[in-house]
Amino acid sequence: MTNSKTIWISHRGLSKYHDENSRSSFKLACKAGFSWLETDLHSSNDDHIVLCHDPELSRVSSSSGKIDDMSRQDLEKVQLNKGEKLLFLDEFMLEFNKQNWVFDIKPASAKHTMNILKTILLNNKALLKKIIFLFWNEQQQRLFLNDFPQAVCFPRKEECYRAGIAALLGLSILANIKKNKIYSVTPKLLGLPVLNKRIVKIFHKHSAKVIAYLPETGGEEQQCLNAGVDYILSNKKPVS
């Protein structure tokens, strides 16, 4: 039996024909039925948050500039590889306010990004109800939670890996699965399928949830659905 309540999260929007993290990629994701959008946050040198995965622009554009060395005005001039413009967080939050969001706080400018987010969230704490945060640094996450203890944050990579391996081996006592956390588990490990009902039930037994991390094929998507995961982070359109 599949989990009919599985929530699909669009990873940087649908970017086969549009630039990732762009307005068009997110609009297409919403049209496809996604109610959650995941994006990456970096900060400009004049206190604006821009949506981009990498700390510099060479992969996504003809520019080689570093985001944290550039102003918003500079960044607004950048054309991405598929013709889009960079999208800023204020624009994203306004245009996609009906969706829920996952914010990946990229480490290159995390401290700066956190300070900008703090100002935004202090002015509108209700936004916290629609955001899940991902931090790559334990200390930064702790500082953020000191300011916003009600914020929901994904466990970091090493926590998810430890919990997943322990659950796979039937050693849930070593998994240190924490209540109300959302753990990322890949459909396969070393080419072998690992995500199944038994694994998911272990997390649910501890009142935790599971997000399937980027299934690559239709078969892997169905594997995740059959396992009864709570969320699927996907680069493709959701399937029922």
Coordinates of C-alpha atoms in Angstrom, one line a residue:
M1 CA 0.0 0.0 0.0
T2 CA 1.3 3.5 -0.9
N3 CA 1.2 6.5 1.4
S4 CA -1.6 8.6 -0.1
K5 CA -0.4 11.5 2.0
T6 CA 3.1 11.5 0.5
I7 CA 4.1 15.2 -0.1
W8 CA 6.2 15.9 -3.1
I9 CA 8.8 18.7 -2.9
S10 CA 10.2 20.2 -6.1
H11 CA 14.0 20.4 -6.0
R12 CA 14.9 23.8 -7.4
G13 CA 11.8 23.7 -9.6
L14 CA 11.3 21.8 -12.8
S15 CA 14.5 22.6 -14.7
K16 CA 14.7 20.4 -17.8
Y17 CA 13.8 23.3 -20.0
H18 CA 14.2 26.2 -17.6
D19 CA 17.1 27.4 -15.3
E20 CA 17.1 25.8 -11.9
N21 CA 15.9 28.0 -9.0
S22 CA 14.3 30.4 -11.6
R23 CA 10.8 31.9 -11.7
S24 CA 9.9 29.8 -14.7
S25 CA 11.1 26.5 -13.1
F26 CA 9.0 27.1 -10.0
K27 CA 6.0 28.3 -11.9
L28 CA 6.1 25.0 -13.9
A29 CA 6.5 23.0 -10.6
C30 CA 3.4 24.7 -9.2
K31 CA 1.5 24.0 -12.4
A32 CA 2.5 20.3 -12.1
G33 CA 1.0 20.1 -8.7
F34 CA 3.8 20.7 -6.2
S35 CA 2.7 22.3 -3.0
W36 CA 6.3 22.5 -1.7
L37 CA 9.3 24.2 -3.3
E38 CA 12.9 23.7 -2.3
T39 CA 15.5 26.3 -3.0
D40 CA 19.1 27.3 -2.1
L41 CA 20.0 30.6 -0.4
H42 CA 23.0 32.7 -0.8
S43 CA 23.6 36.4 0.1
S44 CA 24.7 39.4 -1.9
N45 CA 27.1 41.9 -0.4
D46 CA 24.3 44.4 0.1
D47 CA 22.0 42.2 2.2
H48 CA 19.8 40.5 -0.3
I49 CA 19.2 36.8 -0.5
V50 CA 19.4 35.2 -4.0
L51 CA 18.3 31.7 -5.0
C52 CA 21.3 29.8 -6.3
H53 CA 22.9 26.5 -5.5
D54 CA 26.5 27.4 -6.0
P55 CA 28.5 30.2 -4.3
E56 CA 29.6 31.5 -7.6
L57 CA 27.9 31.7 -11.0
S58 CA 30.1 29.9 -13.5
R59 CA 27.9 26.7 -13.7
V60 CA 24.6 28.5 -14.2
S61 CA 25.7 31.4 -16.3
S62 CA 28.5 32.9 -18.4
S63 CA 29.5 35.0 -15.3
S64 CA 32.3 33.8 -13.0
G65 CA 31.4 36.1 -10.2
K66 CA 31.0 35.1 -6.5
I67 CA 27.6 35.9 -5.2
D68 CA 28.8 37.3 -1.9
D69 CA 31.1 39.7 -3.7
M70 CA 28.2 41.1 -5.8
S71 CA 25.4 43.6 -5.2
R72 CA 21.8 43.0 -6.0
Q73 CA 22.1 45.4 -8.9
D74 CA 25.0 43.3 -10.3
L75 CA 23.2 40.1 -9.8
E76 CA 20.1 41.4 -11.6
K77 CA 22.2 41.8 -14.7
V78 CA 23.2 38.2 -14.9
Q79 CA 21.5 36.0 -17.5
L80 CA 21.4 32.3 -16.7
N81 CA 22.2 29.6 -19.3
K82 CA 18.6 29.0 -20.4
G83 CA 17.7 32.7 -20.6
E84 CA 16.3 33.3 -17.1
K85 CA 17.3 35.9 -14.5
L86 CA 18.3 35.1 -11.0
L87 CA 15.4 35.1 -8.5
F88 CA 15.6 36.9 -5.2
L89 CA 14.0 35.6 -2.0
D90 CA 11.7 38.6 -1.6
E91 CA 10.4 38.0 -5.1
F92 CA 10.1 34.2 -4.5
M93 CA 8.2 34.7 -1.2
L94 CA 5.7 37.1 -2.8
E95 CA 5.1 35.1 -6.0
F96 CA 4.9 31.6 -4.4
N97 CA 3.2 32.5 -1.2
K98 CA 0.6 29.8 -1.6
Q99 CA 3.3 27.1 -1.5
N100 CA 5.3 25.8 1.4
W101 CA 9.1 26.1 1.2
V102 CA 12.3 24.3 2.0
F103 CA 15.3 26.6 2.4
D104 CA 18.8 25.2 2.0
I105 CA 21.1 27.6 3.8
K106 CA 24.3 27.3 1.9
P107 CA 27.4 27.4 4.0
A108 CA 29.4 30.0 2.0
S109 CA 27.3 32.8 3.2
A110 CA 25.2 31.1 5.9
K111 CA 25.9 33.6 8.7
H112 CA 25.0 36.6 6.5
T113 CA 21.9 34.7 5.2
M114 CA 20.8 33.9 8.8
N115 CA 21.0 37.6 9.8
I116 CA 18.8 38.6 6.8
L117 CA 16.3 35.8 7.5
K118 CA 16.2 36.8 11.2
T119 CA 15.0 40.2 10.2
I120 CA 12.4 38.8 7.8
L121 CA 11.1 36.3 10.3
L122 CA 10.9 38.6 13.3
N123 CA 8.6 40.8 11.2
N124 CA 6.4 37.8 10.3
K125 CA 6.9 34.8 12.5
A126 CA 3.9 33.1 10.9
L127 CA 6.2 32.3 8.0
L128 CA 7.9 29.7 10.1
K129 CA 4.8 27.4 9.8
K130 CA 5.4 27.0 6.1
I131 CA 9.2 26.5 6.0
I132 CA 11.6 23.7 6.7
F133 CA 15.3 24.7 7.0
L134 CA 18.4 22.8 6.1
F135 CA 21.7 23.8 7.7
W136 CA 25.1 22.3 7.0
N137 CA 26.7 23.5 10.2
E138 CA 25.6 22.4 13.6
Q139 CA 26.6 25.5 15.4
Q140 CA 24.8 27.7 12.9
Q141 CA 21.6 25.6 13.2
R142 CA 21.8 25.9 17.0
L143 CA 22.2 29.7 16.9
F144 CA 19.2 29.9 14.5
L145 CA 17.1 27.7 16.8
N146 CA 18.0 29.8 19.8
D147 CA 16.3 32.7 18.0
F148 CA 13.5 30.6 16.5
P149 CA 13.0 27.5 18.7
Q150 CA 9.8 26.7 16.8
A151 CA 11.6 26.4 13.5
V152 CA 11.6 23.0 11.8
C153 CA 15.1 21.9 10.6
F154 CA 16.1 18.8 8.8
P155 CA 18.7 16.6 10.6
R156 CA 22.1 17.1 8.9
K157 CA 23.6 14.6 6.4
E158 CA 25.6 12.6 8.9
E159 CA 22.6 12.2 11.2
C160 CA 20.4 10.9 8.4
Y161 CA 23.1 8.6 7.2
R162 CA 23.7 7.1 10.6
A163 CA 19.9 6.6 11.2
G164 CA 19.4 5.1 7.8
I165 CA 22.2 2.6 8.0
A166 CA 21.3 1.6 11.6
A167 CA 17.6 1.1 10.5
L168 CA 18.7 -0.9 7.5
L169 CA 20.8 -3.2 9.7
G170 CA 18.0 -3.6 12.2
L171 CA 19.9 -1.7 14.8
S172 CA 17.4 1.0 15.5
I173 CA 18.7 1.4 19.0
L174 CA 21.9 2.9 17.5
A175 CA 20.0 5.1 15.0
N176 CA 19.3 7.9 17.6
I177 CA 16.1 8.7 15.7
K178 CA 14.6 11.8 17.3
K179 CA 10.9 12.6 17.6
N180 CA 9.3 15.0 15.1
K181 CA 12.4 15.1 12.9
I182 CA 12.3 14.4 9.1
Y183 CA 15.1 12.1 8.0
S184 CA 16.5 12.0 4.4
V185 CA 16.9 8.5 3.0
T186 CA 18.1 7.6 -0.5
P187 CA 16.2 5.0 -2.5
K188 CA 19.4 3.1 -3.1
L189 CA 22.8 2.7 -1.4
L190 CA 25.7 1.3 -3.4
G191 CA 23.2 0.4 -6.2
L192 CA 21.1 -1.7 -3.8
P193 CA 17.5 -0.7 -2.9
V194 CA 17.3 0.2 0.8
L195 CA 14.1 2.3 1.2
N196 CA 11.2 0.0 2.0
K197 CA 8.2 -0.3 4.4
R198 CA 10.3 -1.8 7.2
I199 CA 12.7 1.1 7.2
V200 CA 10.0 3.7 7.1
K201 CA 8.1 1.9 10.0
I202 CA 11.2 2.2 12.2
F203 CA 11.2 5.9 11.8
H204 CA 7.5 6.2 12.3
K205 CA 7.8 4.1 15.5
H206 CA 10.0 6.8 16.8
S207 CA 7.5 9.5 15.8
A208 CA 9.8 10.7 13.0
K209 CA 9.2 11.1 9.3
V210 CA 11.1 10.1 6.1
I211 CA 11.9 12.2 3.0
A212 CA 13.0 10.2 0.0
Y213 CA 16.0 12.0 -1.5
L214 CA 15.9 12.5 -5.3
P215 CA 14.6 9.2 -6.8
E216 CA 16.1 9.1 -10.3
T217 CA 13.7 6.7 -12.1
G218 CA 10.1 5.9 -12.2
G219 CA 10.9 2.6 -10.5
E220 CA 12.6 4.4 -7.7
E221 CA 9.7 6.8 -7.3
Q222 CA 7.3 3.8 -7.0
Q223 CA 9.7 2.2 -4.5
C224 CA 9.4 5.3 -2.4
L225 CA 5.7 5.5 -2.6
N226 CA 5.4 1.8 -1.8
A227 CA 7.6 2.3 1.2
G228 CA 5.1 4.9 2.6
V229 CA 7.5 7.8 2.8
D230 CA 6.2 11.1 4.1
Y231 CA 7.9 13.3 1.5
I232 CA 9.7 12.9 -1.8
L233 CA 12.2 15.5 -2.9
S234 CA 12.2 15.3 -6.7
N235 CA 13.6 16.8 -9.9
K236 CA 10.6 15.5 -11.9
K237 CA 6.9 15.9 -11.9
P238 CA 5.0 14.2 -9.1
V239 CA 3.3 10.9 -9.8
S240 CA 0.3 9.3 -8.0

